[in-house]
CSV table of N, CA, C and O in Angstrom, one decimal:
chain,number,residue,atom,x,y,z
A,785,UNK,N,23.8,90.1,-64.6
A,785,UNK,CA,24.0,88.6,-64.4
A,785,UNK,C,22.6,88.0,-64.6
A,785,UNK,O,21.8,88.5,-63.9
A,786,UNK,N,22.2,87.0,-65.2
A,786,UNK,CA,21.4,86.3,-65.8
A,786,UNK,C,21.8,84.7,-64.8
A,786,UNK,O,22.9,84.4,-64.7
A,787,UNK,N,20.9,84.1,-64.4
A,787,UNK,CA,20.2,82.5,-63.4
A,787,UNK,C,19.6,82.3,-64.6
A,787,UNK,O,18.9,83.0,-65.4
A,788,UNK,N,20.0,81.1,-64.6
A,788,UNK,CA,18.9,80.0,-65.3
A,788,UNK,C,19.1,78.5,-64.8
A,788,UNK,O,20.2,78.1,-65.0
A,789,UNK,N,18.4,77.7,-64.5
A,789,UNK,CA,18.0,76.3,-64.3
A,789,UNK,C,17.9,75.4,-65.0
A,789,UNK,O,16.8,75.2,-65.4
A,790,UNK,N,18.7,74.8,-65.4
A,790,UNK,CA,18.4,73.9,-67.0
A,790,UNK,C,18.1,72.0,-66.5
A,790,UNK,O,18.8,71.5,-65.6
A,791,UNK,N,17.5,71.6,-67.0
A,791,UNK,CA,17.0,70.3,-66.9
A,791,UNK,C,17.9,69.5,-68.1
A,791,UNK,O,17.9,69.5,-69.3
A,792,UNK,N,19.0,68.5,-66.9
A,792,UNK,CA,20.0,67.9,-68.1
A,792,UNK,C,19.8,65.9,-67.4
A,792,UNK,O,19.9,65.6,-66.2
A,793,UNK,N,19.6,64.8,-68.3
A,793,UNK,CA,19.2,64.0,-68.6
A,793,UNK,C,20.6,63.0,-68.6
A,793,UNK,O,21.6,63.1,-69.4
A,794,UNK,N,20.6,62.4,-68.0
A,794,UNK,CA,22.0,61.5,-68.2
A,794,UNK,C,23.4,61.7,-67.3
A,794,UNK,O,24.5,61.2,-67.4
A,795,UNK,N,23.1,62.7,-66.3
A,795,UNK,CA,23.6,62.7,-65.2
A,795,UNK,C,23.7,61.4,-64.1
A,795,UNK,O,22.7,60.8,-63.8
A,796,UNK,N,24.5,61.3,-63.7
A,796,UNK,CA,24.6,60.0,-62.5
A,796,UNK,C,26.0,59.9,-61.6
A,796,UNK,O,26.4,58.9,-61.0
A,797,UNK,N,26.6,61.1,-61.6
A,797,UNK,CA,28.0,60.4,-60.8
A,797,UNK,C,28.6,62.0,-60.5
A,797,UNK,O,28.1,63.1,-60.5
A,798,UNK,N,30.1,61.4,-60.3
A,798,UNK,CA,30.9,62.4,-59.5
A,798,UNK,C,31.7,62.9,-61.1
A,798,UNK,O,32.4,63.9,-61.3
A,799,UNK,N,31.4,61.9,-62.0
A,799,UNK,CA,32.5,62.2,-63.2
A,799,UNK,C,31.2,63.3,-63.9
A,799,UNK,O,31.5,64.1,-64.7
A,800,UNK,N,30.3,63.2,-63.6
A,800,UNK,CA,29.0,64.2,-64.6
A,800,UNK,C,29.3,65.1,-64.2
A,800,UNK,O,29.4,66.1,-64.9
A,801,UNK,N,29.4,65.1,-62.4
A,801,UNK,CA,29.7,66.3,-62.1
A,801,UNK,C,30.6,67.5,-63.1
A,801,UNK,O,30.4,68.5,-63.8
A,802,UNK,N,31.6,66.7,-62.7
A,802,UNK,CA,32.8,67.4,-63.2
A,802,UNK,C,32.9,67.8,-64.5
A,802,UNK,O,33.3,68.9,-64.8
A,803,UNK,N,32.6,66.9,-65.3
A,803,UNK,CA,32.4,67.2,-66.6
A,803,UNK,C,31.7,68.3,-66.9
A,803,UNK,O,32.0,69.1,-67.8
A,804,UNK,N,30.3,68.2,-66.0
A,804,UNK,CA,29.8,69.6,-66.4
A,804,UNK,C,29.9,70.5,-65.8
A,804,UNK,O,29.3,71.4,-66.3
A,805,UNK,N,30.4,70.9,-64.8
A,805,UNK,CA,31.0,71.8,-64.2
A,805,UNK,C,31.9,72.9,-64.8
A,805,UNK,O,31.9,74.1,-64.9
A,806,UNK,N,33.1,71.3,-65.6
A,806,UNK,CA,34.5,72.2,-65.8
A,806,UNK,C,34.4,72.8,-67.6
A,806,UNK,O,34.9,73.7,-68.2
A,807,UNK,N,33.4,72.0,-68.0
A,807,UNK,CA,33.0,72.1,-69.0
A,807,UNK,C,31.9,74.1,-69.5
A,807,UNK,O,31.8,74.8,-70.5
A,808,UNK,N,31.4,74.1,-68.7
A,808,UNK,CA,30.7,75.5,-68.6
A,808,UNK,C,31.2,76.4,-68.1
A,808,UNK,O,31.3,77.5,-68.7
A,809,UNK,N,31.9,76.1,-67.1
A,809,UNK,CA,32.7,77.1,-65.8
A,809,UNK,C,33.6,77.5,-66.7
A,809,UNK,O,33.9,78.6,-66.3
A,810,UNK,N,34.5,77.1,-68.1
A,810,UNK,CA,35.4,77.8,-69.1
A,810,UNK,C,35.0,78.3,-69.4
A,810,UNK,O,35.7,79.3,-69.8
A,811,UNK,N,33.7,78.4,-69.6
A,811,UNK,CA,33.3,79.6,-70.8
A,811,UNK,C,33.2,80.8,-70.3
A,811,UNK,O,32.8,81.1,-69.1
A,812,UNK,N,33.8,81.9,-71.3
A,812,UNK,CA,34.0,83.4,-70.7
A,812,UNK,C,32.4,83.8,-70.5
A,812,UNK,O,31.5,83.7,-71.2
A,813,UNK,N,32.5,84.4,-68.9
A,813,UNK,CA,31.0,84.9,-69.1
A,813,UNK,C,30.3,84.5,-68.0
A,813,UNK,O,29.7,85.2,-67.3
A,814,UNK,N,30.5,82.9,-67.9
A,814,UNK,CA,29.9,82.3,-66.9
A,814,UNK,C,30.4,82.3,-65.3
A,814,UNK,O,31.6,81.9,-65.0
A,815,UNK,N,29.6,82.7,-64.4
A,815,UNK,CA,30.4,83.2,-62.9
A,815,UNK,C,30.3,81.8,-62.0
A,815,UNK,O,31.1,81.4,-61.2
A,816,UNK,N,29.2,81.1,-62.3
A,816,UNK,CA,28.6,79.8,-61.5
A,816,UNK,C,28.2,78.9,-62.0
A,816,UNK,O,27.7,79.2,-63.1
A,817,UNK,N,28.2,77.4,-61.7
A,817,UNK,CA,27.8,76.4,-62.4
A,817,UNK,C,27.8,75.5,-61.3
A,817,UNK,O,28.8,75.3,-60.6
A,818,UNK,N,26.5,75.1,-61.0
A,818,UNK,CA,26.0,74.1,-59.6
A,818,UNK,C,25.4,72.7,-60.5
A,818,UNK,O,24.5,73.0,-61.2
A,819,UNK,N,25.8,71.8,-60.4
A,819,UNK,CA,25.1,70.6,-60.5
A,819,UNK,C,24.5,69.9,-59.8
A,819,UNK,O,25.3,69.0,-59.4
A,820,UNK,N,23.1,69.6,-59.3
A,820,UNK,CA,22.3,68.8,-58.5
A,820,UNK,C,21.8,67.5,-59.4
A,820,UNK,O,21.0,67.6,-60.4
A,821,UNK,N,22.4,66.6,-59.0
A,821,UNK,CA,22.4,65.2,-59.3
A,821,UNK,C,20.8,64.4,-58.6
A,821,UNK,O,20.1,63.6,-59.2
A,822,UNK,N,20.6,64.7,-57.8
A,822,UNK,CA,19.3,64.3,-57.5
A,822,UNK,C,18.1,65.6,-57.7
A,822,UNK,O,17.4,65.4,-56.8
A,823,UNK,N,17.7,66.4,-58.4
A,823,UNK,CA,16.9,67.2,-58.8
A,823,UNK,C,17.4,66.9,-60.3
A,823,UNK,O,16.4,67.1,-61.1
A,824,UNK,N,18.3,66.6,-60.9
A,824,UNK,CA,18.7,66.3,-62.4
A,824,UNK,C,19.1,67.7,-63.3
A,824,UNK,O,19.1,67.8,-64.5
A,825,UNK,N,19.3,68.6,-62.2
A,825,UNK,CA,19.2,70.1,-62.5
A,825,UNK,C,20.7,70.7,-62.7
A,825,UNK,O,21.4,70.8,-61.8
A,826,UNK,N,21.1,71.2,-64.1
A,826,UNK,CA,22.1,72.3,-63.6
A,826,UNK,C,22.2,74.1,-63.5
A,826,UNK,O,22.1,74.9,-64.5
A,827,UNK,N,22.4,74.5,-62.5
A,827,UNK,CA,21.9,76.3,-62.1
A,827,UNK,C,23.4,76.7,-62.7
A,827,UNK,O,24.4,76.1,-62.5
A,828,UNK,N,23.4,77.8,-63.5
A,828,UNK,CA,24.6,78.5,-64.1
A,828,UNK,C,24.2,80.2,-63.9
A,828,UNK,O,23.0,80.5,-63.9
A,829,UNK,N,25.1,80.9,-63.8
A,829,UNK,CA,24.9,82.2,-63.2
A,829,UNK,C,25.9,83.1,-64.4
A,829,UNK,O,27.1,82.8,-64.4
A,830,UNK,N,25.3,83.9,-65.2
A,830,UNK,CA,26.4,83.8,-66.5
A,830,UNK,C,25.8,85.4,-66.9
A,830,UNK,O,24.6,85.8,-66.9
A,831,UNK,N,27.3,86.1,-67.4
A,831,UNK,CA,26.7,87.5,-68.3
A,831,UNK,C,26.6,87.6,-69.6
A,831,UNK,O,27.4,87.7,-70.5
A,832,UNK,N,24.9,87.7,-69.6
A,832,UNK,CA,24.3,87.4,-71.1
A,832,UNK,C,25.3,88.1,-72.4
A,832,UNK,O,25.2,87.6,-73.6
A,833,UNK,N,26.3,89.5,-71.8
A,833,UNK,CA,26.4,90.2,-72.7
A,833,UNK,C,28.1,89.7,-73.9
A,833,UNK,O,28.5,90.2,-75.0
A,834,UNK,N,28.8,88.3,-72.7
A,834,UNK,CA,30.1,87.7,-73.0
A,834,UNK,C,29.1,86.2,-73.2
A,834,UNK,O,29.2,86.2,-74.5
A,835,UNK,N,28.5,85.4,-73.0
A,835,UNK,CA,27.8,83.9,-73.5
A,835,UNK,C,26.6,83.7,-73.6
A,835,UNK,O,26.0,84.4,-72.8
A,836,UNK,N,25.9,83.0,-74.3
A,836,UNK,CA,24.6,82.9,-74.4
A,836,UNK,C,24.4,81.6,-73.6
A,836,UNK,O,25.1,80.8,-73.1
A,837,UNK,N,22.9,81.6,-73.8
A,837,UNK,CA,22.4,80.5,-73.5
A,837,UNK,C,22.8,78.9,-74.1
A,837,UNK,O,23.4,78.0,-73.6
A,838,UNK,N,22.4,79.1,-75.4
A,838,UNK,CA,22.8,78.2,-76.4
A,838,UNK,C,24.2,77.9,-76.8
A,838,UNK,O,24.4,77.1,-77.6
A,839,UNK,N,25.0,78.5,-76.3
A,839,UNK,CA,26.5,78.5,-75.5
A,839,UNK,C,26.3,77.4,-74.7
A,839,UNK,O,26.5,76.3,-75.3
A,840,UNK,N,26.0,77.2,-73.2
A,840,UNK,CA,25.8,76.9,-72.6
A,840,UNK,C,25.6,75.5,-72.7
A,840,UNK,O,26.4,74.6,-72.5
A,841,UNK,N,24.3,75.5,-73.2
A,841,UNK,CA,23.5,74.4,-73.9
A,841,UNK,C,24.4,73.6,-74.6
A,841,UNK,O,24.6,72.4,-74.5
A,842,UNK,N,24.8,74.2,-75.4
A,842,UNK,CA,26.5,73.2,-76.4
A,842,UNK,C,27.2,72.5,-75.8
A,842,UNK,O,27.5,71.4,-76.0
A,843,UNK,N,27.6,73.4,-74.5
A,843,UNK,CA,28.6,72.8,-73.9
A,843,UNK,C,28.0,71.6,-73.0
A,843,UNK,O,28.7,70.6,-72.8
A,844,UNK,N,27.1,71.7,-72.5
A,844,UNK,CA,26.8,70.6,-71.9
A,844,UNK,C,26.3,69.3,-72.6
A,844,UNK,O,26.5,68.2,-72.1
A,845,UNK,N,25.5,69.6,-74.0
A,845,UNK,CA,25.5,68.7,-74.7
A,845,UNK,C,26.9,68.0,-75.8
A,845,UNK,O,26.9,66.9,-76.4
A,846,UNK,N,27.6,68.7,-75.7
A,846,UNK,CA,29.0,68.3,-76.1
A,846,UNK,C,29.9,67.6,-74.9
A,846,UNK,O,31.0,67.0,-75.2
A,847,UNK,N,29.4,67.7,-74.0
A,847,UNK,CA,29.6,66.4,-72.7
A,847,UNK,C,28.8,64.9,-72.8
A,847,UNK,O,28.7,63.9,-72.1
A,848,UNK,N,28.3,65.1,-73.8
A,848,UNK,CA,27.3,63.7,-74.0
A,848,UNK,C,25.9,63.8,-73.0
A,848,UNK,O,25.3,62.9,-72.4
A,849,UNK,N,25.6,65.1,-72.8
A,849,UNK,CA,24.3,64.9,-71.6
A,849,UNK,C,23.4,65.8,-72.2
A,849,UNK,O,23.9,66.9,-72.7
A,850,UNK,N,21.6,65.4,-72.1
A,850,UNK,CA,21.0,66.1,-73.1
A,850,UNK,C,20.3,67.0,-72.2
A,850,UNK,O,19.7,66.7,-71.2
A,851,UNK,N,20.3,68.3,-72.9
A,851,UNK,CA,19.5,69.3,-72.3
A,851,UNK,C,18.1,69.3,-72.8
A,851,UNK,O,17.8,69.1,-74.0
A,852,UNK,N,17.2,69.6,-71.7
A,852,UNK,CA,15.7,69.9,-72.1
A,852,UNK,C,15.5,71.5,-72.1
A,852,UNK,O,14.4,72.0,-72.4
């Protein structure tokens, strides 16, 4: 199992939440997906060996929110 912290831009509400939540949490592979709205931060907990990073990264930028 693979943590990572990713810095996402354009977050502000309960609908970001969700969006990015439900949006990562499908992907096979992924066990966790936390969004902190006031740190601008999303933590995902995911096995490298079923999704990647840049998986990841898609999907949250395919929500309209930009990842750094």
């Amino acid at each position: 199992m693979e943590n990572v912290v990713l810095n996402v831009s354009g977050m502000s509400c309960g609908h970001c939440v969700s969006s990015i939540e439900g949006a990562v949490g499908e992907l096979a592979g992924v066990e966790t997906v936390k969004v902190d709205l006031d740190n601008a931060t999303v933590a995902v907990a995911f096995s490298p060996d079923k999704v990647t990073l840049a998986q990841i990264k898609e999907a949250i930028d395919d929500q309209g929110y930009d990842v750094a």
